[in-house]
CSV table of C-alpha atoms in Angstrom, one decimal:
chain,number,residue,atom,x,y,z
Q,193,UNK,CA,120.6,96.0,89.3
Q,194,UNK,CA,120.5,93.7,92.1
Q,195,UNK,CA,122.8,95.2,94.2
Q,196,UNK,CA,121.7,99.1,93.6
Q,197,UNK,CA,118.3,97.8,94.6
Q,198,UNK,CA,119.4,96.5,98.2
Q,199,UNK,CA,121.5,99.1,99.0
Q,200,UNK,CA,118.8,101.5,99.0
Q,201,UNK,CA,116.2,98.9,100.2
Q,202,UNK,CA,117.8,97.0,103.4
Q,203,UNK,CA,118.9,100.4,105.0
Q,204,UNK,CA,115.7,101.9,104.3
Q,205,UNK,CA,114.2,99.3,106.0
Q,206,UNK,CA,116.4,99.3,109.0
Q,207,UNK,CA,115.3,103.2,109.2
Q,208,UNK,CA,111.3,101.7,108.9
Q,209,UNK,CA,111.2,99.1,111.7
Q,210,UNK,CA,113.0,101.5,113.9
Q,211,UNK,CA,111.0,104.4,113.9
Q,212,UNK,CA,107.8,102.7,113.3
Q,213,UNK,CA,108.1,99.6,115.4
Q,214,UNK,CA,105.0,97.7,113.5
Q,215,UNK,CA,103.3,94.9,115.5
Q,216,UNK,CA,102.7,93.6,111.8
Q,217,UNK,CA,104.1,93.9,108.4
Q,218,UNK,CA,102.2,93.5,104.9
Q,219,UNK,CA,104.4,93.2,102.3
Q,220,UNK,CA,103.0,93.2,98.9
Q,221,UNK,CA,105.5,91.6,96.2
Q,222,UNK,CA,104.9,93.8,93.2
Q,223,UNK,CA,106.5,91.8,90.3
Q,224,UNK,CA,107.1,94.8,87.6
Q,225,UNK,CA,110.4,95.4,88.5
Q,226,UNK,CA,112.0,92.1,87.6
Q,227,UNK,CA,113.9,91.7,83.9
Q,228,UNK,CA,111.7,91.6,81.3
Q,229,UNK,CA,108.7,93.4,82.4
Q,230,UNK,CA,106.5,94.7,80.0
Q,231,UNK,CA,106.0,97.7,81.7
Q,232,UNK,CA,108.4,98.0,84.5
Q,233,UNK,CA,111.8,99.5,83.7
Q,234,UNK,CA,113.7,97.8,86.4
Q,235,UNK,CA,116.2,95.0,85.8
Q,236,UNK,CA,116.1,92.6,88.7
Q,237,UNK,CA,116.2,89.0,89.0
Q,238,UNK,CA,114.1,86.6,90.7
Q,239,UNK,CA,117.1,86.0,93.6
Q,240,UNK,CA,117.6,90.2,94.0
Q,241,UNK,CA,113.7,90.6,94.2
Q,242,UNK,CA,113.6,87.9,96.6
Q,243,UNK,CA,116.4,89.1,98.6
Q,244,UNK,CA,114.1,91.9,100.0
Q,245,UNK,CA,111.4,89.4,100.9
Q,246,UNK,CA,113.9,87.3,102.9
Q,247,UNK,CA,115.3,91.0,104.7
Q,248,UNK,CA,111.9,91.7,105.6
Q,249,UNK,CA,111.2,88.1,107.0
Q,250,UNK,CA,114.6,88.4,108.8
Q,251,UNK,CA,112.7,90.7,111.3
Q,252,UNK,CA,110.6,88.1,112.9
Q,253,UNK,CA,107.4,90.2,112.7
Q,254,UNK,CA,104.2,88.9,111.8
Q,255,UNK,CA,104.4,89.1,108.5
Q,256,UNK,CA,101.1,89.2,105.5
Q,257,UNK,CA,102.6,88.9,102.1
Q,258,UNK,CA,101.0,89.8,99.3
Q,259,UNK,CA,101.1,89.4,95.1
Q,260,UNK,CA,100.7,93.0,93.0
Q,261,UNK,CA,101.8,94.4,89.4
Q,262,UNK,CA,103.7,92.9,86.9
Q,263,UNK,CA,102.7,92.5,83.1
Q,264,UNK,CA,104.9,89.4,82.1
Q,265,UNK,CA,102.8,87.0,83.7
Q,266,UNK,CA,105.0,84.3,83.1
Q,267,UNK,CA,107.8,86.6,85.2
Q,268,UNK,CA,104.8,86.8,87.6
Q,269,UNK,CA,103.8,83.0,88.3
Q,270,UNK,CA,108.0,82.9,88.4
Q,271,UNK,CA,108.4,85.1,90.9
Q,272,UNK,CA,105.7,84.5,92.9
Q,273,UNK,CA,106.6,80.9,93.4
Q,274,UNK,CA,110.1,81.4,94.0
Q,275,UNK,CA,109.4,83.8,96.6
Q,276,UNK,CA,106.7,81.1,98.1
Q,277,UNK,CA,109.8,78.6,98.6
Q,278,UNK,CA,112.1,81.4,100.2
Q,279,UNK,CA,109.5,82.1,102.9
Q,280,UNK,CA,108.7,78.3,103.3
Q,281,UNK,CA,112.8,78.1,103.6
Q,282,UNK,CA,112.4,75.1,101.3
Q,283,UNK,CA,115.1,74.6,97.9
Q,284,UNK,CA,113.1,73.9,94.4
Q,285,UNK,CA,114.7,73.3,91.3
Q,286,UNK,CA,115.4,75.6,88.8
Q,287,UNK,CA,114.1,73.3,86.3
Q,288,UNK,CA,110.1,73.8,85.8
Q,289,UNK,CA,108.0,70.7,86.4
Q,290,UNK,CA,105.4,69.8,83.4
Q,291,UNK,CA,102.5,71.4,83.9
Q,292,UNK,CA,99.2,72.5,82.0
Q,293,UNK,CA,100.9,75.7,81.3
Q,294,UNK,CA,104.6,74.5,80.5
Q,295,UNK,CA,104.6,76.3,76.9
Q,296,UNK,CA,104.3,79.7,78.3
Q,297,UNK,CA,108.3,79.2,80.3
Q,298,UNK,CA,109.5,78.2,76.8
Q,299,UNK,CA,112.5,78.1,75.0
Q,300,UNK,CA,114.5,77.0,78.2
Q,301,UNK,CA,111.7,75.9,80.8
Q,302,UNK,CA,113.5,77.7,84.1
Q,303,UNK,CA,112.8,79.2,87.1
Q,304,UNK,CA,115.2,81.8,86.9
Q,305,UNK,CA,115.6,84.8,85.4
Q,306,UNK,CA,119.0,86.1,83.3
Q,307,UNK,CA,118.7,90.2,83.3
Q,308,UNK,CA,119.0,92.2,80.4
Q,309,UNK,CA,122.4,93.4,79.7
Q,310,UNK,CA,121.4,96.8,79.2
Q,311,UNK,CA,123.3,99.7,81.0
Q,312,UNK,CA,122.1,101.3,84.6
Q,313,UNK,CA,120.9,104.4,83.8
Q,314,UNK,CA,121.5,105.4,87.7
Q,315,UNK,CA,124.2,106.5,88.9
Q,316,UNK,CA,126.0,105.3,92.5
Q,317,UNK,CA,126.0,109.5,93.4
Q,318,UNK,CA,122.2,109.3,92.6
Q,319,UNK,CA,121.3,106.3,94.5
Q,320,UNK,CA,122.9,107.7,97.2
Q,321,UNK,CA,121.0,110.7,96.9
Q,322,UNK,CA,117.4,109.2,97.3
Q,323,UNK,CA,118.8,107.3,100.3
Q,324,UNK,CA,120.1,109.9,102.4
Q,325,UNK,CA,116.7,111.6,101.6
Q,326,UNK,CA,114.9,108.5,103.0
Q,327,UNK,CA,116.5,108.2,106.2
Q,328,UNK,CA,116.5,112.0,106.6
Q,329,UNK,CA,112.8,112.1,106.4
Q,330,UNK,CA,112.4,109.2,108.4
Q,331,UNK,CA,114.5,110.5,111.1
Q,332,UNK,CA,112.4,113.7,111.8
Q,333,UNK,CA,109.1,111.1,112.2
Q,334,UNK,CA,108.8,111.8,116.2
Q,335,UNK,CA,108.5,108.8,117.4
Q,336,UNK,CA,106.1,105.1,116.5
Q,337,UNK,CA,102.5,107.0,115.4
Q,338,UNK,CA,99.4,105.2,115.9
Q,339,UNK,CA,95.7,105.4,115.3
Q,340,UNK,CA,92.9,104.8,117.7
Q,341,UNK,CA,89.4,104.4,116.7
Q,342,UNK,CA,87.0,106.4,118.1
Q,343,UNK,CA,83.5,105.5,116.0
Q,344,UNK,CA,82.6,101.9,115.4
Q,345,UNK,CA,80.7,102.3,111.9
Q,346,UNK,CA,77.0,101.3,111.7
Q,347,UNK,CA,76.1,98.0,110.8
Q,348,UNK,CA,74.5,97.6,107.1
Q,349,UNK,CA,73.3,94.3,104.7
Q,350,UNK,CA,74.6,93.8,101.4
Q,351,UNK,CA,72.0,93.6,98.9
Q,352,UNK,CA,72.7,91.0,96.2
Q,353,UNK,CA,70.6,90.9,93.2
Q,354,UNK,CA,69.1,87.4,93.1
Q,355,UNK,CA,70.7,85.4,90.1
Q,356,UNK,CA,69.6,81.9,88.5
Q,357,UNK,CA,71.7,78.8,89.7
Q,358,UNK,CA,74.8,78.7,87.8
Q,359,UNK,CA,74.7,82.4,86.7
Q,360,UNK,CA,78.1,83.9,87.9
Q,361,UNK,CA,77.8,82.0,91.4
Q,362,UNK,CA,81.6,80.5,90.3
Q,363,UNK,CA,80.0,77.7,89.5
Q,364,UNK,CA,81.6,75.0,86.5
Q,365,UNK,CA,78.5,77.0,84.0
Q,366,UNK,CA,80.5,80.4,84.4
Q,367,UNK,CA,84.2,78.8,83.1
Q,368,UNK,CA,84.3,81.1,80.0
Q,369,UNK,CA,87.7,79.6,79.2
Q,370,UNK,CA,88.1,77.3,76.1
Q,371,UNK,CA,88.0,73.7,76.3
Q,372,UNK,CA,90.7,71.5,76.3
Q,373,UNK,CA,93.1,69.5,78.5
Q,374,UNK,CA,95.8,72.3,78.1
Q,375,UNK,CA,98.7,69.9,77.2
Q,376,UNK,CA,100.6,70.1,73.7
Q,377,UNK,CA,102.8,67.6,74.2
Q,378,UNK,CA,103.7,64.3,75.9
Q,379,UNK,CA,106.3,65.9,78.8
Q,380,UNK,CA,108.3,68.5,77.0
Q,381,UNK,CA,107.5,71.2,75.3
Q,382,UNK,CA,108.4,72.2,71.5
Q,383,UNK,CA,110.4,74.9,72.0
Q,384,UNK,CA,107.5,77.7,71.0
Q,385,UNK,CA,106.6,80.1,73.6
Q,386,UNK,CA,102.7,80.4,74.1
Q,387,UNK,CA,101.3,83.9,74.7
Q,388,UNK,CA,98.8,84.5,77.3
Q,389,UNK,CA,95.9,87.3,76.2
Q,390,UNK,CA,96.4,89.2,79.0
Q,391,UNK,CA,100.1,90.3,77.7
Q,392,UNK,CA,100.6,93.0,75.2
Q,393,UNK,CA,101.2,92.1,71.7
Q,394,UNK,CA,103.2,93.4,69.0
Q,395,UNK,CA,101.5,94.3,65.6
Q,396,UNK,CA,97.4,94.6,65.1
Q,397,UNK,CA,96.6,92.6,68.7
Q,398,UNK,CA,98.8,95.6,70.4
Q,399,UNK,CA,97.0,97.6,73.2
C-alpha cells in the first residue's frame, strides 16, 4: 500500500542523505510497482509513487530524475506525467486530454489510478523488520565515502560503419510504424481499450 511504502521509504531516506551527504541525487522513477503492473507485484498509486518523488525533491539537492521499468505502458506514460507536474509544482486534471493515443486510457480516460483491492501480503512486524535492518546498516557506513580519480582514460574514435542516406540515420525512411493519423474517433473515445504490442497478451500472442 501507499502508506507501508513511505514508512519504509521516507525514513530510509532520511538515513541516506545523512550519512551520504550527496552533492547530487539521480532518482530513477521505476514504474513496476504501481497497481496494475504486469509484472510488478506492488500495489501503489500514482499519488503514493509520487509521494517519494516529492520527499526526495523536498531535500533541495540537485536533483536528475529518471524513467525505468514498468510493463503497463499505459501505467507508465500515467505515471510518468503525473510525476512531471509534481516536480514542475503545477496541478493537471485528472481527466486525459484527447490525444493520438486516447484509446489506450480507456474505459474511464483518467489520470489516476484506483489499486487493486487485494490483501497486503506484508505484515506491519515485517515491514518493520527490513527498516530497522536498513538504518542499522546504514548507521555502521563511517562517514560520507567518496571516489577520486586517479587515471584519465585514453582518448579513442568511434568507428561508424558508413550507411546510405536515410538508412537508420532516424530519418522519416526509418519510421517502421504503420500509417495512419492515429485517431478513431472525433474527441472521445468508444469505450474499447487499445493494446499496445509491447504488453503481454493473453491466449496465442502471450510471451
Amino acid at each position: 500500500t501507499d502508506k507501508a511504502y513511505e514508512d519504509i521509504f521516507k525514513p530510509v531516506m532520511d538515513k541516506i542523505m545523512e550519512i551520504f551527504r550527496p552533492g547530487a541525487i539521480v532518482l530513477q522513477c521505476g514504474a513496476d510497482s504501481l497497481t496494475g503492473d504486469r509484472l510488478g507485484c506492488f500495489n501503489l498509486s500514482l499519488k503514493g509513487h509520487a509521494e517519494c518523488v516529492k520527499y526526495v525533491k523536498s531535500f533541495h539537492v540537485p536533483t536528475l530524475v529518471l524513467g525505468g521499468g514498468g510493463y503497463t505502458i499505459r501505467n507508465v506514460a500515467r505515471c510518468w506525467a503525473y510525476e512531471t507536474s509534481v516536480l514542475l509544482d503545477t496541478e493537471i486534471p485528472n481527466e486525459i486530454p484527447y490525444n493520438d493515443y486516447f484509446e489506450y486510457y480507456a474505459p474511464d480516460y483518467n489520470l489516476h489510478l484506483t489499486p487493486e483491492p487485494r490483501e497486503n501480503m506484508n505484515t506491519e512486524a515485517s515491514l518493520e523488520a527490513v527498516r530497522v535492518e536498513l538504518l542499522q546498516q546504514l548507521q555502521e557506513l563511517q562517514g560520507a565515502p567518496s571516489v577520486q580519480m586517479q587515471e584519465v582514460p585514453p582518448e579513442f574514435d568511434l568507428k561508424k560503419e558508413d550507411l546510405a542516406e536515410g538508412t537508420n540515420d532516424g530519418g522519416a525512411e526509418d519510421d517502421v510504424r504503420e500509417k495512419g493519423n492515429g485517431r478513431t474517433s472525433k474527441g472521445k473515445g468508444d469505450g474499447t481499450r487499445r493494446a499496445h504490442p509491447a504488453e503481454f497478451y493473453d491466449g496465442d500472442k502471450d510471451q
